[in-house]
PDB file of C-alpha atoms in Angstrom:
ATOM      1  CA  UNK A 196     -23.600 -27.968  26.172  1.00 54.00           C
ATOM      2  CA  UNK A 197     -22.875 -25.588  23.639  1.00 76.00           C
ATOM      3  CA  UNK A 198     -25.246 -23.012  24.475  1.00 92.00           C
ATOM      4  CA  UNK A 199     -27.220 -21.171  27.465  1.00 94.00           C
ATOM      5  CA  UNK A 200     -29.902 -23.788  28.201  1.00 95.00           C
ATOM      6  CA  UNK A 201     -33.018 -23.071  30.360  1.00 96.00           C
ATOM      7  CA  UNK A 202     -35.583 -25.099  31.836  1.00 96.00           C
ATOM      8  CA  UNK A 203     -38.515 -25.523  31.591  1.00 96.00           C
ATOM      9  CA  UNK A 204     -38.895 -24.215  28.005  1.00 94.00           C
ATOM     10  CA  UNK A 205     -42.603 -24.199  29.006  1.00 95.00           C
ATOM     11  CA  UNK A 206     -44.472 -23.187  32.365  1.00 96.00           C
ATOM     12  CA  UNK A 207     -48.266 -23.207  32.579  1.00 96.00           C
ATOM     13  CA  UNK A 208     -48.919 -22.461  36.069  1.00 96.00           C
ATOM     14  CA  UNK A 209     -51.722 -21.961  38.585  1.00 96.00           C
ATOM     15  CA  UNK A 210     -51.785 -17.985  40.173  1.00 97.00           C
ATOM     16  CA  UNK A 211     -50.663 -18.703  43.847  1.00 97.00           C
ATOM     17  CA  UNK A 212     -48.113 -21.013  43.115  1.00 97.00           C
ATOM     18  CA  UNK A 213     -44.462 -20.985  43.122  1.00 98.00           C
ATOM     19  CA  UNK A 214     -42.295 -21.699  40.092  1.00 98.00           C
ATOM     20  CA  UNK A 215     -38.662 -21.600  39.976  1.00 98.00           C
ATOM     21  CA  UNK A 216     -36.585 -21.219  36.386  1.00 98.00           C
ATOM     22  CA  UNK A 217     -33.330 -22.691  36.031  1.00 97.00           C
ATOM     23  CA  UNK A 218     -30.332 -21.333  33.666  1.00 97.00           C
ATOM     24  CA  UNK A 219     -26.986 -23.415  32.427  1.00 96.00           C
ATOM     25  CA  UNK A 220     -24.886 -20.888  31.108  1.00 95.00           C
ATOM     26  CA  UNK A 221     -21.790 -21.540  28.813  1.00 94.00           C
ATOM     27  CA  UNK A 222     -19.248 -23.390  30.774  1.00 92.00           C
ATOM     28  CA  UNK A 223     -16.609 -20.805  32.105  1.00 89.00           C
ATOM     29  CA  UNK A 224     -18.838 -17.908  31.867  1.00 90.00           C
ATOM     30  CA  UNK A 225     -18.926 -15.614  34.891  1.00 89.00           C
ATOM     31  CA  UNK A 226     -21.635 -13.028  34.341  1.00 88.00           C
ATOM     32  CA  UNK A 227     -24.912 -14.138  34.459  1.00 91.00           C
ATOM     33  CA  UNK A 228     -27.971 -12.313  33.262  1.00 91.00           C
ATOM     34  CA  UNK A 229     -31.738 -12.575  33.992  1.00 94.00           C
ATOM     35  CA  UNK A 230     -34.695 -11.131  31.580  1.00 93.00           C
ATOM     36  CA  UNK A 231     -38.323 -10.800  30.898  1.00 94.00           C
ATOM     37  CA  UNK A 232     -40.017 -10.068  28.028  1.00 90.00           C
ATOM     38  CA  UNK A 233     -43.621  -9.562  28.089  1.00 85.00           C
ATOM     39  CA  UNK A 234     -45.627  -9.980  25.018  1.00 75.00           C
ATOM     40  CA  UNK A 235     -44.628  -6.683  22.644  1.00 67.00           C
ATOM     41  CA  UNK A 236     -42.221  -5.556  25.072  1.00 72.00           C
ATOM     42  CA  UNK A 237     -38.666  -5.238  25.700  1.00 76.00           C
ATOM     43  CA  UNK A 238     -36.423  -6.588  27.465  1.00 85.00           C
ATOM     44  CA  UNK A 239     -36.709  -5.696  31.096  1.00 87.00           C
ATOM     45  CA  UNK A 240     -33.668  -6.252  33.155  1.00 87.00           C
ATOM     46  CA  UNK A 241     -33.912  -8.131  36.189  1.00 92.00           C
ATOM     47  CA  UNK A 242     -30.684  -9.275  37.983  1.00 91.00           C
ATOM     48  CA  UNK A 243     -27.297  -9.501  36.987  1.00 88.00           C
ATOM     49  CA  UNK A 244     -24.693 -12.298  38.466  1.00 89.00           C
ATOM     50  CA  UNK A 245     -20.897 -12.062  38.615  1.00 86.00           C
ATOM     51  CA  UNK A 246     -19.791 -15.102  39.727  1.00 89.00           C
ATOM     52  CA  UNK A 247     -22.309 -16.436  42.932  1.00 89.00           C
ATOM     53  CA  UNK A 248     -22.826 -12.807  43.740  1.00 87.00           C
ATOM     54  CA  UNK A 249     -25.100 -10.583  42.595  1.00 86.00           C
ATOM     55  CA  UNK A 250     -24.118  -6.965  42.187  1.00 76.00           C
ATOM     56  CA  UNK A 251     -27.404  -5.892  41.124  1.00 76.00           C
ATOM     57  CA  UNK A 252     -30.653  -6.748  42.157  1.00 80.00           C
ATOM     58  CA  UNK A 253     -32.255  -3.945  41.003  1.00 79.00           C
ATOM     59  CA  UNK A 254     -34.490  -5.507  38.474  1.00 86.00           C
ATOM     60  CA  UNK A 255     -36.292  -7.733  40.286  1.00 91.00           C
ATOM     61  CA  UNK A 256     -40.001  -6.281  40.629  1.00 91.00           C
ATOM     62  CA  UNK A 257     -41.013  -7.374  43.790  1.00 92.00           C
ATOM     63  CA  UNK A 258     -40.112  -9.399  46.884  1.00 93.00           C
ATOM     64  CA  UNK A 259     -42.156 -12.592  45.300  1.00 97.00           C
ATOM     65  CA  UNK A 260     -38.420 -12.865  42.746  1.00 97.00           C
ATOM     66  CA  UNK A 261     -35.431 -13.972  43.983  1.00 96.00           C
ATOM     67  CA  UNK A 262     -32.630 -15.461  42.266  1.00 96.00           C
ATOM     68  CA  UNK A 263     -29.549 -17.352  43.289  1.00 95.00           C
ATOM     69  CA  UNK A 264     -26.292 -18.915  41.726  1.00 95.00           C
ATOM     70  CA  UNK A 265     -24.303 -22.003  42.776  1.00 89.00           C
ATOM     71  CA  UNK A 266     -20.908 -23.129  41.894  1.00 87.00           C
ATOM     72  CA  UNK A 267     -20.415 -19.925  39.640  1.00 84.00           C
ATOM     73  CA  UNK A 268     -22.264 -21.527  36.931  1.00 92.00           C
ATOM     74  CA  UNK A 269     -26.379 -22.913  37.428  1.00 96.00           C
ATOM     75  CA  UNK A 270     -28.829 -20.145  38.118  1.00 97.00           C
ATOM     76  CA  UNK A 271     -32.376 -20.374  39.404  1.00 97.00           C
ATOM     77  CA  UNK A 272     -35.172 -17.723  39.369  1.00 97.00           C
ATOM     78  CA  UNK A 273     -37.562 -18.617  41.728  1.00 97.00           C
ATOM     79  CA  UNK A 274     -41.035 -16.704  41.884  1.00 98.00           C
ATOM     80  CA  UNK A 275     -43.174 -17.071  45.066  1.00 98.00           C
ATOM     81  CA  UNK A 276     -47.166 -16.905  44.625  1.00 97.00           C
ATOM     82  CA  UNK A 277     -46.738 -15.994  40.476  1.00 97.00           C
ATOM     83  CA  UNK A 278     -49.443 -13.395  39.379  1.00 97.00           C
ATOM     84  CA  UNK A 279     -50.837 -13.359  36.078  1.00 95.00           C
ATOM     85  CA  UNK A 280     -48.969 -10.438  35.320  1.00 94.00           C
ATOM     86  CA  UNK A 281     -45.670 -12.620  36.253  1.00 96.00           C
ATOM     87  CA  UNK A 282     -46.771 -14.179  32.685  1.00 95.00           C
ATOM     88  CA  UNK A 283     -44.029 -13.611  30.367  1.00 95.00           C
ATOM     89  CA  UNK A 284     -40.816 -14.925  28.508  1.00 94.00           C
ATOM     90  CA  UNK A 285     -37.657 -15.153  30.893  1.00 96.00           C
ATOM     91  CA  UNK A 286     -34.584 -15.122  28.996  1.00 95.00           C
ATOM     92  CA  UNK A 287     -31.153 -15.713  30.547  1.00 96.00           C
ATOM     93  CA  UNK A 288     -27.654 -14.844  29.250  1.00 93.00           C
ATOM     94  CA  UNK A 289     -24.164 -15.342  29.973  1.00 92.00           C
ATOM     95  CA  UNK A 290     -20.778 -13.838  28.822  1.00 88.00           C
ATOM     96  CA  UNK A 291     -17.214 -14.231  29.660  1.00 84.00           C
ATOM     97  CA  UNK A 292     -16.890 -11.358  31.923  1.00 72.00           C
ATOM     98  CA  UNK A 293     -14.359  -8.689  31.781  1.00 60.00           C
ATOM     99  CA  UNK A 294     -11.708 -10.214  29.066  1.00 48.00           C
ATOM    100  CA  UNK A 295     -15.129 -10.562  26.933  1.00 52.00           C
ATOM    101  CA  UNK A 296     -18.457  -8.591  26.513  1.00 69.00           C
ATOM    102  CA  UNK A 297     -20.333 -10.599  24.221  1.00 80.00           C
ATOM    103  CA  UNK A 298     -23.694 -12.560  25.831  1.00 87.00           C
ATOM    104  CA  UNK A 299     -25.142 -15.474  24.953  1.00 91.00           C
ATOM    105  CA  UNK A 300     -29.009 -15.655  25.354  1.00 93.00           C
ATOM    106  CA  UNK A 301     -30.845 -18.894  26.032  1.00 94.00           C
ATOM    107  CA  UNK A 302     -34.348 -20.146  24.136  1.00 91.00           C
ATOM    108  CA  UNK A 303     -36.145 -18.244  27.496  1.00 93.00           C
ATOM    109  CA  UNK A 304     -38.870 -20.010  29.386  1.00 96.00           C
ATOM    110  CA  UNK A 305     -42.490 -19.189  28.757  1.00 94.00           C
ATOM    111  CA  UNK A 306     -44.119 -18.913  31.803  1.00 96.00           C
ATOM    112  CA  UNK A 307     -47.930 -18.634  31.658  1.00 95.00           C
ATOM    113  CA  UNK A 308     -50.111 -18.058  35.028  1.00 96.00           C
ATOM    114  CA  UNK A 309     -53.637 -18.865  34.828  1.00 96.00           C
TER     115      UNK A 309
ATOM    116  CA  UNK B1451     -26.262   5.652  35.802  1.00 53.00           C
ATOM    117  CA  UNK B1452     -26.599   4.370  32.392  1.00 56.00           C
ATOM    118  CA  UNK B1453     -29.105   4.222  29.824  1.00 82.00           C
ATOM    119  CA  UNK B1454     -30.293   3.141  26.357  1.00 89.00           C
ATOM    120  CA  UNK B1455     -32.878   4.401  23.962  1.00 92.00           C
ATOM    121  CA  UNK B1456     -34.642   3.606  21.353  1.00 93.00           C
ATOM    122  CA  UNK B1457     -36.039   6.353  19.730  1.00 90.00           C
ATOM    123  CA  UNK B1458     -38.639   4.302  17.424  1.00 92.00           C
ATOM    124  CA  UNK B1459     -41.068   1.418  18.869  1.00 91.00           C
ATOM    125  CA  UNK B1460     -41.876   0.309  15.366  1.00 94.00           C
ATOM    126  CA  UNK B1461     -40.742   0.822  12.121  1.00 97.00           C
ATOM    127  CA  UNK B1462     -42.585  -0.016   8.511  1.00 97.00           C
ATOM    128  CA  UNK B1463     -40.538  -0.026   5.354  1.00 97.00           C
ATOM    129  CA  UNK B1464     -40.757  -1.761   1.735  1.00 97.00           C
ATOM    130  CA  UNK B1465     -38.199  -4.446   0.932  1.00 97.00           C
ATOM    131  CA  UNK B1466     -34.867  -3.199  -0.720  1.00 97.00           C
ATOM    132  CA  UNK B1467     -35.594   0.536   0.583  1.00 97.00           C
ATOM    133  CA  UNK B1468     -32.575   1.535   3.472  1.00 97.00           C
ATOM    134  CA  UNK B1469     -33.234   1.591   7.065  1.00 98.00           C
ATOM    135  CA  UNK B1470     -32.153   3.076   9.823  1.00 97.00           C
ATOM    136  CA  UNK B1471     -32.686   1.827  13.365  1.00 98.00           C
ATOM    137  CA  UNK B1472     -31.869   4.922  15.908  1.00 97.00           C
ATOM    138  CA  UNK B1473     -30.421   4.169  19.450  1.00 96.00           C
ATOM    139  CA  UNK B1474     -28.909   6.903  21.809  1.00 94.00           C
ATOM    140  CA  UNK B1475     -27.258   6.036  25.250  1.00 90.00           C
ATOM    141  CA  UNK B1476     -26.790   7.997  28.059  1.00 85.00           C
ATOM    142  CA  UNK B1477     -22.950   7.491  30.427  1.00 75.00           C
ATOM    143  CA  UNK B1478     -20.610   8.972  31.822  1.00 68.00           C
ATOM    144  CA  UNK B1479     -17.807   6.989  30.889  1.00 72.00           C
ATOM    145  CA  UNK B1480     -16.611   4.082  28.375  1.00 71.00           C
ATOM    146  CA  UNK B1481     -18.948   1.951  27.114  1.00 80.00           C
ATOM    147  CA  UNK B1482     -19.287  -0.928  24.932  1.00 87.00           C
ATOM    148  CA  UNK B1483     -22.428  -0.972  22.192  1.00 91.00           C
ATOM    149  CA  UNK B1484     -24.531  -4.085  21.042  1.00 93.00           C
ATOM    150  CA  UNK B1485     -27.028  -4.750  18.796  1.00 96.00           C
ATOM    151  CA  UNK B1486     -29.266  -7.726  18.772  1.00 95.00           C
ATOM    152  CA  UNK B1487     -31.621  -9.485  16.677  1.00 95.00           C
ATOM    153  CA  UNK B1488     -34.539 -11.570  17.847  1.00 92.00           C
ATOM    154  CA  UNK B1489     -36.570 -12.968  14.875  1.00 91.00           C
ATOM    155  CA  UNK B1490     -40.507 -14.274  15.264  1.00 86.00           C
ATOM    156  CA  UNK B1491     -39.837 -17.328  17.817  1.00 80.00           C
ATOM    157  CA  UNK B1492     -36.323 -17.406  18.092  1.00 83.00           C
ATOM    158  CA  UNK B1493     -34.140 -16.159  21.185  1.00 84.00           C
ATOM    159  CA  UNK B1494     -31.754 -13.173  20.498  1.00 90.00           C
ATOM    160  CA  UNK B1495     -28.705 -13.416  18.389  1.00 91.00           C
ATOM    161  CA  UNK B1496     -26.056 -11.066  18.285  1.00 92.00           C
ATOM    162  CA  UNK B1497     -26.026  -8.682  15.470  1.00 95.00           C
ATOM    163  CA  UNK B1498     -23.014  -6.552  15.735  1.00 94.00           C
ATOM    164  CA  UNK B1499     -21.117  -5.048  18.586  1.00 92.00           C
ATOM    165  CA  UNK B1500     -18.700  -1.567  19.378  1.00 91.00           C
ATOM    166  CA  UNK B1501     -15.756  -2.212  21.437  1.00 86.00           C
ATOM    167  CA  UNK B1502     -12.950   0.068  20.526  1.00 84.00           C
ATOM    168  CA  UNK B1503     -11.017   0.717  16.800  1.00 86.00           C
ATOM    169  CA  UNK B1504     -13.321   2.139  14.069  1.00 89.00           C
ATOM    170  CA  UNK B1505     -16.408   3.347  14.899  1.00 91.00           C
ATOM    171  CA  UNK B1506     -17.983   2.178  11.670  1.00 95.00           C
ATOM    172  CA  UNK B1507     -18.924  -1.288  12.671  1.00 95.00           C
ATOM    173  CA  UNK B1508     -20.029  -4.540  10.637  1.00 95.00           C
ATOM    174  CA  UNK B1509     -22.270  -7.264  11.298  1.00 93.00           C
ATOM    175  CA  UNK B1510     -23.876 -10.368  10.068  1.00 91.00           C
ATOM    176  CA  UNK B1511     -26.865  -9.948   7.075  1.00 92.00           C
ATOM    177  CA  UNK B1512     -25.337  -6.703   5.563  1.00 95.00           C
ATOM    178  CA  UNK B1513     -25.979  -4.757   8.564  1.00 97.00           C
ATOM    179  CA  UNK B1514     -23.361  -2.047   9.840  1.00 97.00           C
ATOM    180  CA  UNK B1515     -23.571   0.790  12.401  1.00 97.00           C
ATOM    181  CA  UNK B1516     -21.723   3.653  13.316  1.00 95.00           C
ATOM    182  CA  UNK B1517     -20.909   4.624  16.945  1.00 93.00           C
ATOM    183  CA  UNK B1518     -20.607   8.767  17.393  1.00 92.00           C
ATOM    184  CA  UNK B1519     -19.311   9.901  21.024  1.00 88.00           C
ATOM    185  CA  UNK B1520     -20.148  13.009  20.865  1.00 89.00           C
ATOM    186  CA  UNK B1521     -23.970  12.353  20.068  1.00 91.00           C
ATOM    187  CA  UNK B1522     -24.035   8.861  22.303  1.00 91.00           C
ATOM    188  CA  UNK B1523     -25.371   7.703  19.593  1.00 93.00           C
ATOM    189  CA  UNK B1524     -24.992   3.709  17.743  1.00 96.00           C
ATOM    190  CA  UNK B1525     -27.489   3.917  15.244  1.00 97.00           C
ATOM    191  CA  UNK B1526     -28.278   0.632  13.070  1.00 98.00           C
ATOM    192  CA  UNK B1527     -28.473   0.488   8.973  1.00 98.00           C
ATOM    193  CA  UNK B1528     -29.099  -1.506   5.782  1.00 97.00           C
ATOM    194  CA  UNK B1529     -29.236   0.223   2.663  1.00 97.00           C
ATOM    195  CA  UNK B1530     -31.404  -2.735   1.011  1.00 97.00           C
ATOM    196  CA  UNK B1531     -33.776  -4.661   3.323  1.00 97.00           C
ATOM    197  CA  UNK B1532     -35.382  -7.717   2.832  1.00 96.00           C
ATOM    198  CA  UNK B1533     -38.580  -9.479   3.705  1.00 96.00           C
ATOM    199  CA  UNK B1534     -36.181 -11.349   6.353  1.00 95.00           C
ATOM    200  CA  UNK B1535     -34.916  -9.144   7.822  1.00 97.00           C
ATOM    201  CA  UNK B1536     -38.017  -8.355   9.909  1.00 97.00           C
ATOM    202  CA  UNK B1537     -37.608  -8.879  13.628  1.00 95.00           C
ATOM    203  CA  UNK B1538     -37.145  -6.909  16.526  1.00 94.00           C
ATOM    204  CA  UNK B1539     -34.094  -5.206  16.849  1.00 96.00           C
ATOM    205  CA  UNK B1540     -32.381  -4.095  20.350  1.00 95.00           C
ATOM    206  CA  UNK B1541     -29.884  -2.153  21.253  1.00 95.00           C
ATOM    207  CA  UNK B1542     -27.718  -2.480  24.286  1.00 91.00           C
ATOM    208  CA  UNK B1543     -24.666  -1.000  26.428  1.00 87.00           C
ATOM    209  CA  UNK B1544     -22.043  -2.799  28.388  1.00 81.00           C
ATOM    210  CA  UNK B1545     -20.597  -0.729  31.373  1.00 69.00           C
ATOM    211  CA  UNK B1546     -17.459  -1.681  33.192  1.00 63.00           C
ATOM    212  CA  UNK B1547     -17.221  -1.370  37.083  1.00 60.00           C
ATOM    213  CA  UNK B1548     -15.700  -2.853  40.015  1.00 58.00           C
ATOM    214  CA  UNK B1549     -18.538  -5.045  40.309  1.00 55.00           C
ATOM    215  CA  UNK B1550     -17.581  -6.885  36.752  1.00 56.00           C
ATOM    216  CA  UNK B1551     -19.746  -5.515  33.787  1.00 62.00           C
ATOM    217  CA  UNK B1552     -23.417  -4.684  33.500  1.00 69.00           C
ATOM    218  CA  UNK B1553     -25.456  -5.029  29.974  1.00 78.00           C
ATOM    219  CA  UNK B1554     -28.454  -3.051  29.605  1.00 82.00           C
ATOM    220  CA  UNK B1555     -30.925  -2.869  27.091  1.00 88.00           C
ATOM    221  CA  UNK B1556     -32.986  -0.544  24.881  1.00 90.00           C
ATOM    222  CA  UNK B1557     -36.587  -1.265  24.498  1.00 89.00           C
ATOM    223  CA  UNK B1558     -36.325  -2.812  20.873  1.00 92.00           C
ATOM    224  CA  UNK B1559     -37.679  -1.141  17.827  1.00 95.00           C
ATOM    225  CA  UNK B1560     -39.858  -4.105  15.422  1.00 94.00           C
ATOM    226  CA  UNK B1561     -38.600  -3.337  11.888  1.00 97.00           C
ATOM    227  CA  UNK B1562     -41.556  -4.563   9.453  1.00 96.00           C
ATOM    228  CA  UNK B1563     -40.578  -5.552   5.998  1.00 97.00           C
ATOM    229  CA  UNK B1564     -43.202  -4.784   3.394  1.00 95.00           C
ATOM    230  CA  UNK B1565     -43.387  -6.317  -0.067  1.00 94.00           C
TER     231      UNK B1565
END
């Protein structure tokens, strides 16, 4: 497509469960980025993918997140027995890499944990 | 390490007065400065971005902003705003390394358009 998709846009979920997120960045784009945004808040940073690997991991709040990339391009956040406070938008965004800065940010996915 | 900042959470002002929209980052070395736009429901568009040449720098909607190295500063302005224009605005920095380049983000300051 066009654009950064993600999927689910929506994600009502039960607390305990897993849920994993998936990205499709722009085709050809080699960094890979991974948000949240709680309601009100910023945008808090949680990993970063150039290529398949990721550089920095340093986001990701706890052990229940983990994140992966496949093929240099598809990118699933995964999050292992989701918390109510786990209830936010995830945003993902993708740029060009080094020859060009600019990132492209997807609709996000609204996860809700009841 | 790097860092962004932005100095005001919220911001109220009347339609056509100017704004300003203050952001101050913290690194050692070269950077690269964003600003993006995320209206009510919508995902975040880019607003204007820094990369080298004139530090006076134009975007989309009449905005502009003007990068100063020696504050590490990129702040954001529109001399006349409108009733639109309110969203919440973030600033961000793009850092080069060996590991490929790393954009980090301010925590957003929600400009409020008043009639």
């Amino acid at each position: 497509g066009a654009g950064v998709s993600q999927s689910p846009s929506n994600k009502v979920t039960e607390k305990g469960k897993d849920v994993e997120l998936r990205c499709d960045p722009i085709s050809g784009h080699t960094a890979l980025y991974w948000y949240r945004q709680s309601l009100g808040q910023g945008l808090e940073f949680l990993i970063y993918f150039q290529g398949n690997s990721a550089p920095d991991k340093s986001g990701l709040p706890s052990d229940r997140f983990s994140a992966e990339r496949t093929g240099g391009s598809v990118s699933t956040l995964t999050i292992q027995r989701t918390q109510q406070e786990d209830s936010a938008v995830y945003l993902c965004a993708s740029s060009l890499g080094r020859s060009n800065t600019e990132a492209f940010f997807g609709q996000g996915t609204r996860l809700t944990v009841v | 390490a790097q860092s962004v900042t932005q100095l005001d959470s919220q911001v109220p002002v009347f339609e056509e007065a100017p704004v300003e929209l203050r952001c101050n980052y913290s690194s050692s070395v070269s950077v690269y400065l964003f600003w993006y736009v995320q209206y009510p429901n919508q995902g975040l568009q880019l607003l204007l971005k820094y990369l080298s040449g004139s530090t006076l720098v134009k975007g989309i909607n009449g905005f502009e902003a003007e990068f100063n190295k020696s504050q590490t500063s990129f702040h954001l302005r529109k001399p006349s705003v409108h009733i639109s224009d309110t969203a919440e605005y973030f600033c961000a920095v793009i850092i080069f390394n060996n590991a490929g380049n790393m954009l980090t983000f301010g925590g957003g300051t929600r400009l409020m358009v008043k009639p």
